[in-house]
Coordinates of C-alpha atoms in Angstrom, one line a residue:
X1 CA 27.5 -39.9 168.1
X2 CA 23.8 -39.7 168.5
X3 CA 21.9 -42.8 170.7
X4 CA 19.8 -44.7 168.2
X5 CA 16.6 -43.3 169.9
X6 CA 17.4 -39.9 169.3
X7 CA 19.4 -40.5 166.1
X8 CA 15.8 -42.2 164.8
X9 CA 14.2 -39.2 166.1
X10 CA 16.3 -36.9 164.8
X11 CA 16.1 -38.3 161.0
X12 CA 12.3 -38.3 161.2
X13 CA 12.4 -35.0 161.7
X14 CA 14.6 -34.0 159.1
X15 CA 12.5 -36.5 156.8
X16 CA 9.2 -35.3 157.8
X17 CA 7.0 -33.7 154.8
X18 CA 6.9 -29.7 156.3
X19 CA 3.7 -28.9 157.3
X20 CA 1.4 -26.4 154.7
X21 CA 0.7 -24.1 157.6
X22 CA 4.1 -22.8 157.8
X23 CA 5.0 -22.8 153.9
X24 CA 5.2 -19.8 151.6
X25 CA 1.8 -18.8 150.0
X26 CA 2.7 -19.7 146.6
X27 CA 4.3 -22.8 147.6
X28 CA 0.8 -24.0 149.7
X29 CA -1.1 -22.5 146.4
X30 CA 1.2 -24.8 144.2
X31 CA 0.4 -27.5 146.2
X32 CA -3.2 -27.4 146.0
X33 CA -3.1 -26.7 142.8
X34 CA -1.6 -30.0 141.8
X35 CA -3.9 -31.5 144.4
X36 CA -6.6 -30.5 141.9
X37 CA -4.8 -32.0 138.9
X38 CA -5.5 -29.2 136.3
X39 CA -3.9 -31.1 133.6
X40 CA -6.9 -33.6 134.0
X41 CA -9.5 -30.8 132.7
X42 CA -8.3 -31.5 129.1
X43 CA -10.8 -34.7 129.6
X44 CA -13.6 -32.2 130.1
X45 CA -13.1 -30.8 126.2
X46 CA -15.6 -33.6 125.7
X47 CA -18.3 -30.8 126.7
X48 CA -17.6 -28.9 123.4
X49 CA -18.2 -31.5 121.2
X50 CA -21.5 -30.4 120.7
X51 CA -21.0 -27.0 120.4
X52 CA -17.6 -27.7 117.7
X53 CA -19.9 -29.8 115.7
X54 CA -23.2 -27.9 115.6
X55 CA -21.4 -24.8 114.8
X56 CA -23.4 -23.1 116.9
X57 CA -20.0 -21.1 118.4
X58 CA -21.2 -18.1 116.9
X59 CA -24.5 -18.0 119.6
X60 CA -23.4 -16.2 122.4
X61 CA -26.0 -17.6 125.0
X62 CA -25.0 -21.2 124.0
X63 CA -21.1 -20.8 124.1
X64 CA -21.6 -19.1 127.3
X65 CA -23.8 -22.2 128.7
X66 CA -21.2 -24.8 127.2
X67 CA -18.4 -22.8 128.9
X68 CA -20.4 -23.0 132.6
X69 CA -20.9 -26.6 132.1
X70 CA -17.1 -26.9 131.4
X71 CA -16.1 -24.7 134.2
X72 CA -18.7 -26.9 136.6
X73 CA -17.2 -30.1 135.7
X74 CA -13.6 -29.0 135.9
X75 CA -14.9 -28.0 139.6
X76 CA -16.6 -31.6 139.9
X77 CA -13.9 -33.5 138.6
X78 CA -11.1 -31.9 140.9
X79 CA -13.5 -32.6 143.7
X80 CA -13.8 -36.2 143.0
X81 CA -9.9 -36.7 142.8
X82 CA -9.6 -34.6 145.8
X83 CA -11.8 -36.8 148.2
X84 CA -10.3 -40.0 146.1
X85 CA -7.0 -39.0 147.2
X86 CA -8.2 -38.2 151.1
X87 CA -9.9 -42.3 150.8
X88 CA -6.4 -43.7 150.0
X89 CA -4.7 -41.3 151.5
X90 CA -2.7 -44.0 153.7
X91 CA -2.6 -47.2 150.9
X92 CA -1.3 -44.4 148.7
X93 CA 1.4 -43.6 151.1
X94 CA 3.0 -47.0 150.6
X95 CA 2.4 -47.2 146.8
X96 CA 6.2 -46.5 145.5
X97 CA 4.3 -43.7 142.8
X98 CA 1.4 -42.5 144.5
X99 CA 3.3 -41.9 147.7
X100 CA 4.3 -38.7 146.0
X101 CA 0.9 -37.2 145.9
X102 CA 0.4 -34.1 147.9
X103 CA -2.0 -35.9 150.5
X104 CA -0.2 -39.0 150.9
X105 CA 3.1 -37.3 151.1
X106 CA 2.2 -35.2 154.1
X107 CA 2.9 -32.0 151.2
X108 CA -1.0 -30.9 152.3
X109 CA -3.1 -31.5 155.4
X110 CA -6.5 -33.7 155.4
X111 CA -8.6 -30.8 156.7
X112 CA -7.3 -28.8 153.7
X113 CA -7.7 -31.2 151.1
X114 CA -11.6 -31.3 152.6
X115 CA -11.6 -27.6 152.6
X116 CA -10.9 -27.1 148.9
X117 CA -13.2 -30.0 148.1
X118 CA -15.9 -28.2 149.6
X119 CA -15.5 -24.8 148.1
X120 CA -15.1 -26.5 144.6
X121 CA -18.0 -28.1 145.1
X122 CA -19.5 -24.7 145.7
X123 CA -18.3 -23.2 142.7
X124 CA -19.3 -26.0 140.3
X125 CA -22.8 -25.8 141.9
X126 CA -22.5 -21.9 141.1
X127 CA -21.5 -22.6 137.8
X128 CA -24.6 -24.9 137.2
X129 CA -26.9 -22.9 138.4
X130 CA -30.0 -22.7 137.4
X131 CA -29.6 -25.7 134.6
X132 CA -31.8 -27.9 136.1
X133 CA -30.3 -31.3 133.7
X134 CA -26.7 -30.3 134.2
X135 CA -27.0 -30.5 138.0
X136 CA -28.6 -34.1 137.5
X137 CA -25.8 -35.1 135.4
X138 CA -23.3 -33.7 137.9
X139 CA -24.8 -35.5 141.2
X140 CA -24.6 -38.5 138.7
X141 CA -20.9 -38.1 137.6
X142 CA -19.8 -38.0 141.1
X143 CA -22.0 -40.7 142.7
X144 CA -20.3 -43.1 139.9
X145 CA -16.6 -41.8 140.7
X146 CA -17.1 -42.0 144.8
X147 CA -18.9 -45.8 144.0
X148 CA -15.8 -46.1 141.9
X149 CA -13.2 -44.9 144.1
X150 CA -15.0 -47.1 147.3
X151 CA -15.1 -50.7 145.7
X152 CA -16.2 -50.2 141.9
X153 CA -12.6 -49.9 140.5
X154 CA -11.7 -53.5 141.6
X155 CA -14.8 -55.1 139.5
X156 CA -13.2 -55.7 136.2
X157 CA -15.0 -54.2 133.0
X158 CA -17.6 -52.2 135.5
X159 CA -14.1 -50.2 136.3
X160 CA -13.7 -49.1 132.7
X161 CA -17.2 -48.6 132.2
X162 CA -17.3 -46.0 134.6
X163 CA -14.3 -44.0 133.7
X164 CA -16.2 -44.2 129.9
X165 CA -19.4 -42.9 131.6
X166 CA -17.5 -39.9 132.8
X167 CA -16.8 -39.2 129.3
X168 CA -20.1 -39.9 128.3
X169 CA -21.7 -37.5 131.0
X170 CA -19.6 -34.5 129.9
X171 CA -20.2 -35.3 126.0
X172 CA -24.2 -35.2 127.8
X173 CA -23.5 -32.0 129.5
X174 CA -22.3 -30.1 126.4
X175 CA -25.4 -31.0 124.5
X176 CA -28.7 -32.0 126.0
X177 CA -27.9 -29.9 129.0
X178 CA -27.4 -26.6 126.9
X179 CA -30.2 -27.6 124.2
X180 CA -27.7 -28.9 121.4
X181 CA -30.0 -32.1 120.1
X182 CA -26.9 -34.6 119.6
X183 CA -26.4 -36.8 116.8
X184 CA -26.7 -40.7 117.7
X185 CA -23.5 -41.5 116.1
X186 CA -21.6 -39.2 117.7
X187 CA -23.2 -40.7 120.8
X188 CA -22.2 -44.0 119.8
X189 CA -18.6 -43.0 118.4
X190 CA -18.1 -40.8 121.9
X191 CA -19.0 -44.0 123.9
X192 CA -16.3 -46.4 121.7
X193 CA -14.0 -44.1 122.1
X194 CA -14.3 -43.2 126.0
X195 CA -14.2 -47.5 126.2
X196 CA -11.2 -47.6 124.0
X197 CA -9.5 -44.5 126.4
X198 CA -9.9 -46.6 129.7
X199 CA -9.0 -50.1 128.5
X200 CA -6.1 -48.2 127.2
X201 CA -5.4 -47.2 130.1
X202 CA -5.4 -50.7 132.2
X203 CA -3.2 -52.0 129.0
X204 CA -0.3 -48.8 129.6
X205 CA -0.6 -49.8 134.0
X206 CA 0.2 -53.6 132.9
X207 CA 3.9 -52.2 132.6
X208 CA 4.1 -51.0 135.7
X209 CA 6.2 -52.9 138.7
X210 CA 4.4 -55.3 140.4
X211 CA 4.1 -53.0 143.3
X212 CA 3.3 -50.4 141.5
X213 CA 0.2 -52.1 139.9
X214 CA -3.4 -52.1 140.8
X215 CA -5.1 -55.0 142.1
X216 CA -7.5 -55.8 139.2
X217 CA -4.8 -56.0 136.9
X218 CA -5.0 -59.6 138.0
X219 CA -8.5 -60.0 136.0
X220 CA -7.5 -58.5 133.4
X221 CA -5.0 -60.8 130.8
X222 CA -2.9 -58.8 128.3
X223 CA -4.7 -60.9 125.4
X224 CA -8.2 -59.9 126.9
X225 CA -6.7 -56.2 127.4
X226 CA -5.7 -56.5 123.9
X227 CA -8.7 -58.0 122.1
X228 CA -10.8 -55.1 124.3
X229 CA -8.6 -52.6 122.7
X230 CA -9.1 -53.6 119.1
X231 CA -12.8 -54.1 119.6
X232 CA -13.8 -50.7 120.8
X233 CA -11.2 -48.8 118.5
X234 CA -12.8 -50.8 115.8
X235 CA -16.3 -49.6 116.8
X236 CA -14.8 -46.0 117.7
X237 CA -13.9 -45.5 113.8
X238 CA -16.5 -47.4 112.1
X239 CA -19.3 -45.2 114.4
X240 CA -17.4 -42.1 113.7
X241 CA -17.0 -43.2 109.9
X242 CA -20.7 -43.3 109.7
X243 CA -20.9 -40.2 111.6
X244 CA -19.1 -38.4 108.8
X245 CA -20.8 -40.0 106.2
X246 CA -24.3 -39.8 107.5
X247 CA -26.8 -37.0 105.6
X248 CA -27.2 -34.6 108.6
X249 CA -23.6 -34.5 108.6
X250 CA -23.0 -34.3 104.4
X251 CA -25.6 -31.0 105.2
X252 CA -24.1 -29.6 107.8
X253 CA -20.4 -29.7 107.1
X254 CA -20.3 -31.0 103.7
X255 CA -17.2 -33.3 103.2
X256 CA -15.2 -32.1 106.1
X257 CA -15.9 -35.0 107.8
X258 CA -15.2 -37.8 105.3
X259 CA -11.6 -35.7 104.4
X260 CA -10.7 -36.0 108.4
X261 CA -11.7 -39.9 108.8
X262 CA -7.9 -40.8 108.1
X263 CA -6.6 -38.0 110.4
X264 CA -8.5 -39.8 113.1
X265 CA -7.3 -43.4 111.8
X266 CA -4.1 -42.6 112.5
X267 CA -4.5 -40.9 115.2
X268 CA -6.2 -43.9 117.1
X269 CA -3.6 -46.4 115.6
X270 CA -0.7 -43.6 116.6
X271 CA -1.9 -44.0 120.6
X272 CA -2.4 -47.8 120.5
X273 CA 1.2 -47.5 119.7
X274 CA 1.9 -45.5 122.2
X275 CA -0.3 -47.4 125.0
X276 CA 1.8 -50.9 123.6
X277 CA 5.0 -49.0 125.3
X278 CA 3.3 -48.4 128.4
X279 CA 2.7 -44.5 127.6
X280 CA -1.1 -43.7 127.2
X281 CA -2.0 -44.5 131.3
X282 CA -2.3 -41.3 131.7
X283 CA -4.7 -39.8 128.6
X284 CA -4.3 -35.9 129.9
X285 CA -0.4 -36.0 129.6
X286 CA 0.2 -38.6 126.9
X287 CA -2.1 -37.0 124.1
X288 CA -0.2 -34.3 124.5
X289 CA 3.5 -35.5 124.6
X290 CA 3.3 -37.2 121.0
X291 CA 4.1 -35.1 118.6
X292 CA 2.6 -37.2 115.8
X293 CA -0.9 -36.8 117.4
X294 CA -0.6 -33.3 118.3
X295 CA 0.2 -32.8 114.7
X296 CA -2.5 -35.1 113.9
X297 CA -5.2 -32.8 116.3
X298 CA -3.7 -30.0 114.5
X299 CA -4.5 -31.2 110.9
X300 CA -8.2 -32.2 112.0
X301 CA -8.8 -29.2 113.1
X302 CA -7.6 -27.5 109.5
X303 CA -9.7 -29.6 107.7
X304 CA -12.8 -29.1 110.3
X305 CA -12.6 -25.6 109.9
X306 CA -11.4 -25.2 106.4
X307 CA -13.3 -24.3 103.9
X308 CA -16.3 -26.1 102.7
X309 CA -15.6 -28.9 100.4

């Protein structure tokens, strides 16, 4: 039988997380693949908005420009969760979820984690090139996450307001940053429902353990989560209602847009539902998994691209 010293020493060993240097290369790839989060780029879809409801696919230059500003903000955005993760690397070691992550586990070195941070940031720069706006909007979009990620994410409502503003940045980057003039109500309607996306999100981490949850969960009452909910869904479809009905819109698409205003009704009622179960924390995954508002995505899309009415 082992003395406790070396029976302690021998199980940290046999517990200890193996270190990246000596793993396969597809298993160290893995892991810094999920160290990016990939399934978070579906967010960055936001920077086609402009481009799916101009029409404009067709222009070669202008996809092309949407698709670098996509590709530089799917860069930019697995940056910023890269250095968030290296910040709490060690309180994220004793979160009984977050622990699992490939930085707090031990799954991927600090020095690495930094190392694909910075060649990230070098290929979003790449991919912005020369677009003078995007770049601004960029350096902006990360300056709010590291503020965020430092001490902004324990001020209540200023938290939610800057996970919104990262949608609003990318819905920015897809249109004035390629030359798309935006309409102002689907401005306003992309605001509502980025608002609507992250208080959903504090309502879904309210049904976590206590352990589990984060600290300004403790400002936030389910009643005020609630009310915050209905308020900017209620703005989210009345803004995009007017959107569909407004004349630039009756021009360009005709009455596609009034025909999809119940798709979209549903759809937003569909999540609430979904976030009341303590399923829409995470918006990249839980969009996704519902079959109803896949389907739902899937319908809009028929009767956006249908023939005109």
């Amino acid at each position: 039988m082992l003395e406790p010293d070396r029976a302690h020493v021998v199980y940290a060993c046999a517990t200890r997380p193996p270190q990246p240097s000596f793993l396969p290369p597809m298993r160290l790839l893995f892991r810094l693949v999920t160290l990016m989060r990939p399934h978070q780029w579906l967010k960055n879809a936001f920077v086609f908005a402009g481009l799916v409801f101009s029409q404009t696919w067709g222009n070669g230059p202008l996809a092309l420009a949407v698709l670098k500003a996509f590709a530089a903000f799917c860069c930019f955005s697995s940056m910023v969760y890269i250095l968030n993760d290296w910040l709490d690397r060690v309180s994220d070691g004793r979160h009984p979820v977050k622990r699992h992550r490939p930085l707090a586990s031990g799954a991927v070195l600090p020095a690495m984690a930094l190392a694909l941070a910075a060649l990230l940031l070098v290929a979003g720069l790449a991919f912005a090139a020369g677009n003078t706006t995007l770049l601004v909007l960029l350096g902006i979009y990360v300056a709010l996450n590291l503020a965020y990620s430092w001490r902004l994410k324990h001020v209540p409502v200023v938290d939610v307001s800057i996970i919104a503003s990262g949608f609003m940045l990318r819905l920015l980057a897809g249109t004035l940053a390629v030359g798309i003039p935006p309409s102002r109500w689907m401005l306003l309607a992309g605001l509502f429902v980025a608002l609507f996306l992250g208080f959903s999100k504090r309502k879904a981490e309210t049904f976590h353990d206590e352990a589990a949850k984060r600290a300004v969960l403790d400002h936030y009452p389910p009643a005020l989560l609630d009310m915050f909910m209905a308020v900017t869904m209620t703005a989210s479809l009345m803004t995009y209602g007017l959107f569909a009905t407004s004349a630039e819109a009756q021009l360009q698409h005709g009455n596609r847009l009034v025909y999809s205003v119940p798709i979209v009704v549903f759809a937003m009622l569909r999540y609430a539902y979904q976030v009341h179960r303590g399923r829409g924390e995470d918006v990249s995954r839980d969009l996704v998994r519902d079959p109803w508002i896949v389907s739902a995505l899937a319908v809009w899309l028929l009767v956006f691209l249908g023939r005109r009415f």
